[in-house]
Amino acid sequence: MSVFNSDKECNGFSFTGINEVIGLILDVVKSSLGMGLTNVLLYSFGRSIGEDLFNLHPCLKSGGASLEEANEYLVNCLKIHNLVKDTFILKAFRPDGRLELVCRINSKEFEKFSKEDSDFKTSLVYFFYRGILSRYYELFFKMPLEIKKVSTCLDENENTICEFVLITPLEERVDEP
């Protein structure tokens, strides 16, 4: 039997699933390398997932998808793969006419990997999702975006909610893909 399918105990330590194994790995990395390097790894891991999600959609890869299709695809993928509890992406225009995307992520599913340390939980959520968003939209727009964190907070149910604003390279509404 696999440790991923049932409760197993080894020298007083038990695993009940993949979340516990990933949580243990993250705790070991954090204690060995420190919070800074762990954040770099989480960001890199998120970027890798963002690129994989982008490349899995043939219309995105060929450049034939609209921004609405790209947003909808990303939201659906994150929900289907249990990387988020809920998320949404809104389009808005800055006073200077540049398009920006407002992303709000409720990360209850992913934050199970960090049980007690709220700073680590916030860091885990922020850097992982920032990596996904930055690479996904970098590939979509074919250039890097400016990403600003609006907020990261815990709600009344201890869910971490992270909000980002992605400032796109599009200058005018008519340039929108």
Short mmCIF file of C-alpha atoms in Angstrom, two decimals:
data_model
loop_
_atom_site.label_atom_id
_atom_site.label_comp_id
_atom_site.label_asym_id
_atom_site.label_seq_id
_atom_site.Cartn_x
_atom_site.Cartn_y
_atom_site.Cartn_z
CA MET A 1 0.00 0.00 0.00
CA SER A 2 1.05 3.56 -0.64
CA VAL A 3 1.26 6.31 1.97
CA PHE A 4 -0.93 8.34 -0.35
CA ASN A 5 -3.89 5.97 -0.17
CA SER A 6 -4.27 5.23 3.54
CA ASP A 7 -3.03 6.11 6.99
CA LYS A 8 0.49 4.81 7.63
CA GLU A 9 2.66 5.20 10.64
CA CYS A 10 6.43 5.05 10.76
CA ASN A 11 8.25 5.63 14.05
CA GLY A 12 5.35 7.63 15.47
CA PHE A 13 4.93 9.85 12.39
CA SER A 14 1.83 9.25 10.26
CA PHE A 15 0.89 10.33 6.76
CA THR A 16 -2.72 10.56 5.66
CA GLY A 17 -2.21 11.85 2.14
CA ILE A 18 -0.26 13.86 -0.36
CA ASN A 19 -0.97 17.16 1.45
CA GLU A 20 0.90 15.96 4.51
CA VAL A 21 3.88 14.80 2.41
CA ILE A 22 4.07 18.14 0.59
CA GLY A 23 3.68 19.99 3.90
CA LEU A 24 6.56 18.01 5.37
CA ILE A 25 8.76 18.74 2.36
CA LEU A 26 8.00 22.47 2.58
CA ASP A 27 8.73 22.51 6.31
CA VAL A 28 12.07 20.77 5.76
CA VAL A 29 13.01 23.16 2.95
CA LYS A 30 12.00 26.16 5.08
CA SER A 31 13.99 24.99 8.09
CA SER A 32 17.03 24.06 5.97
CA LEU A 33 17.15 26.94 3.50
CA GLY A 34 15.19 29.66 5.26
CA MET A 35 12.09 31.56 4.29
CA GLY A 36 13.75 33.60 1.50
CA LEU A 37 14.98 30.65 -0.54
CA THR A 38 11.74 28.77 0.07
CA ASN A 39 9.86 31.74 -1.40
CA VAL A 40 12.13 31.65 -4.47
CA LEU A 41 11.40 27.93 -4.90
CA LEU A 42 7.65 28.48 -4.52
CA TYR A 43 7.72 31.30 -7.08
CA SER A 44 9.71 29.12 -9.50
CA PHE A 45 7.33 26.21 -8.96
CA GLY A 46 4.37 28.51 -9.62
CA ARG A 47 5.98 29.82 -12.82
CA SER A 48 6.45 26.27 -14.02
CA ILE A 49 2.77 25.49 -13.39
CA GLY A 50 1.72 28.73 -15.13
CA GLU A 51 3.74 27.78 -18.21
CA ASP A 52 2.34 24.24 -18.23
CA LEU A 53 -1.24 25.54 -18.00
CA PHE A 54 -0.61 27.98 -20.84
CA ASN A 55 1.00 25.35 -23.07
CA LEU A 56 -1.83 22.83 -22.52
CA HIS A 57 -4.34 25.06 -24.32
CA PRO A 58 -3.73 24.93 -28.10
CA CYS A 59 -5.45 28.27 -28.85
CA LEU A 60 -3.38 30.09 -26.23
CA LYS A 61 -0.14 28.61 -27.50
CA SER A 62 -0.94 29.56 -31.11
CA GLY A 63 -2.01 33.09 -30.12
CA GLY A 64 -5.61 32.63 -31.26
CA ALA A 65 -7.35 33.05 -27.91
CA SER A 66 -8.86 36.24 -26.53
CA LEU A 67 -8.05 37.61 -23.10
CA GLU A 68 -11.48 36.51 -21.86
CA GLU A 69 -10.79 32.94 -23.00
CA ALA A 70 -7.36 33.00 -21.38
CA ASN A 71 -8.80 34.29 -18.08
CA GLU A 72 -11.63 31.76 -18.07
CA TYR A 73 -9.27 28.90 -18.89
CA LEU A 74 -6.88 29.85 -16.07
CA VAL A 75 -9.67 30.17 -13.49
CA ASN A 76 -11.15 26.82 -14.52
CA CYS A 77 -7.78 25.04 -14.45
CA LEU A 78 -6.94 26.37 -10.98
CA LYS A 79 -10.32 25.19 -9.68
CA ILE A 80 -10.31 21.81 -11.45
CA HIS A 81 -6.83 20.95 -10.16
CA ASN A 82 -7.75 22.06 -6.61
CA LEU A 83 -5.07 24.75 -6.53
CA VAL A 84 -7.65 27.26 -5.30
CA LYS A 85 -10.95 27.17 -3.47
CA ASP A 86 -12.19 30.07 -5.55
CA THR A 87 -10.77 32.77 -7.77
CA PHE A 88 -11.81 35.46 -10.19
CA ILE A 89 -10.08 37.76 -12.64
CA LEU A 90 -11.56 41.13 -13.59
CA LYS A 91 -10.51 43.51 -16.34
CA ALA A 92 -10.18 47.19 -15.52
CA PHE A 93 -8.65 50.24 -17.13
CA ARG A 94 -6.31 52.65 -15.39
CA PRO A 95 -6.81 56.41 -15.80
CA ASP A 96 -3.92 56.41 -18.31
CA GLY A 97 -5.84 53.86 -20.46
CA ARG A 98 -3.70 50.80 -19.69
CA LEU A 99 -5.50 47.52 -19.15
CA GLU A 100 -5.03 45.84 -15.81
CA LEU A 101 -6.25 42.53 -14.45
CA VAL A 102 -7.45 42.26 -10.86
CA CYS A 103 -7.05 38.72 -9.52
CA ARG A 104 -8.48 37.51 -6.22
CA ILE A 105 -7.57 34.05 -5.02
CA ASN A 106 -9.10 32.16 -2.09
CA SER A 107 -6.46 29.52 -1.48
CA LYS A 108 -7.98 27.23 1.13
CA GLU A 109 -7.11 24.10 -0.87
CA PHE A 110 -3.43 24.89 -1.31
CA GLU A 111 -2.72 26.30 2.12
CA LYS A 112 -3.29 22.92 3.78
CA PHE A 113 0.42 22.36 3.26
CA SER A 114 1.32 24.80 6.03
CA LYS A 115 -0.47 24.10 9.29
CA GLU A 116 0.62 26.56 11.94
CA ASP A 117 2.94 29.36 10.82
CA SER A 118 0.72 32.18 9.48
CA ASP A 119 3.70 34.10 8.01
CA PHE A 120 4.77 31.00 6.11
CA LYS A 121 1.19 30.34 5.00
CA THR A 122 0.89 33.89 3.64
CA SER A 123 4.28 33.64 1.96
CA LEU A 124 3.41 30.24 0.47
CA VAL A 125 0.21 31.56 -1.06
CA TYR A 126 1.68 34.86 -2.28
CA PHE A 127 4.80 33.56 -4.01
CA PHE A 128 3.20 30.43 -5.47
CA TYR A 129 0.27 32.26 -7.07
CA ARG A 130 2.40 35.20 -8.14
CA GLY A 131 4.58 32.72 -10.02
CA ILE A 132 1.58 31.16 -11.78
CA LEU A 133 0.09 34.52 -12.77
CA SER A 134 3.36 36.08 -13.89
CA ARG A 135 4.38 33.25 -16.22
CA TYR A 136 0.91 32.57 -17.60
CA TYR A 137 0.28 36.18 -18.56
CA GLU A 138 3.88 36.76 -19.62
CA LEU A 139 3.35 34.03 -22.24
CA PHE A 140 -0.07 35.39 -23.20
CA PHE A 141 1.11 38.99 -23.73
CA LYS A 142 4.57 37.88 -24.91
CA MET A 143 6.27 40.22 -22.42
CA PRO A 144 6.59 40.56 -18.64
CA LEU A 145 3.86 42.27 -16.64
CA GLU A 146 4.10 44.50 -13.63
CA ILE A 147 2.43 42.67 -10.75
CA LYS A 148 1.41 44.41 -7.57
CA LYS A 149 0.13 42.69 -4.48
CA VAL A 150 -2.92 44.48 -3.21
CA SER A 151 -3.36 42.39 -0.07
CA THR A 152 -2.92 39.02 1.55
CA CYS A 153 -5.12 38.32 4.54
CA LEU A 154 -6.92 35.62 6.46
CA ASP A 155 -10.71 35.65 6.45
CA GLU A 156 -12.96 34.56 9.31
CA ASN A 157 -12.59 30.87 8.31
CA GLU A 158 -8.76 31.02 8.25
CA ASN A 159 -8.71 30.97 4.44
CA THR A 160 -5.89 32.99 2.91
CA ILE A 161 -7.12 35.49 0.36
CA CYS A 162 -4.56 37.08 -1.93
CA GLU A 163 -5.30 39.89 -4.35
CA PHE A 164 -3.06 40.98 -7.21
CA VAL A 165 -3.18 43.71 -9.82
CA LEU A 166 -1.44 42.82 -13.09
CA ILE A 167 -0.64 45.85 -15.21
CA THR A 168 -0.58 44.73 -18.83
CA PRO A 169 1.41 46.18 -21.74
CA LEU A 170 -1.80 47.14 -23.53
CA GLU A 171 -2.09 50.91 -23.77
CA GLU A 172 -5.56 51.39 -25.19
CA ARG A 173 -8.87 49.56 -25.21
CA VAL A 174 -8.62 48.96 -28.96
CA ASP A 175 -5.36 46.99 -28.47
CA GLU A 176 -7.10 44.39 -26.36
CA PRO A 177 -6.65 40.85 -27.80
#
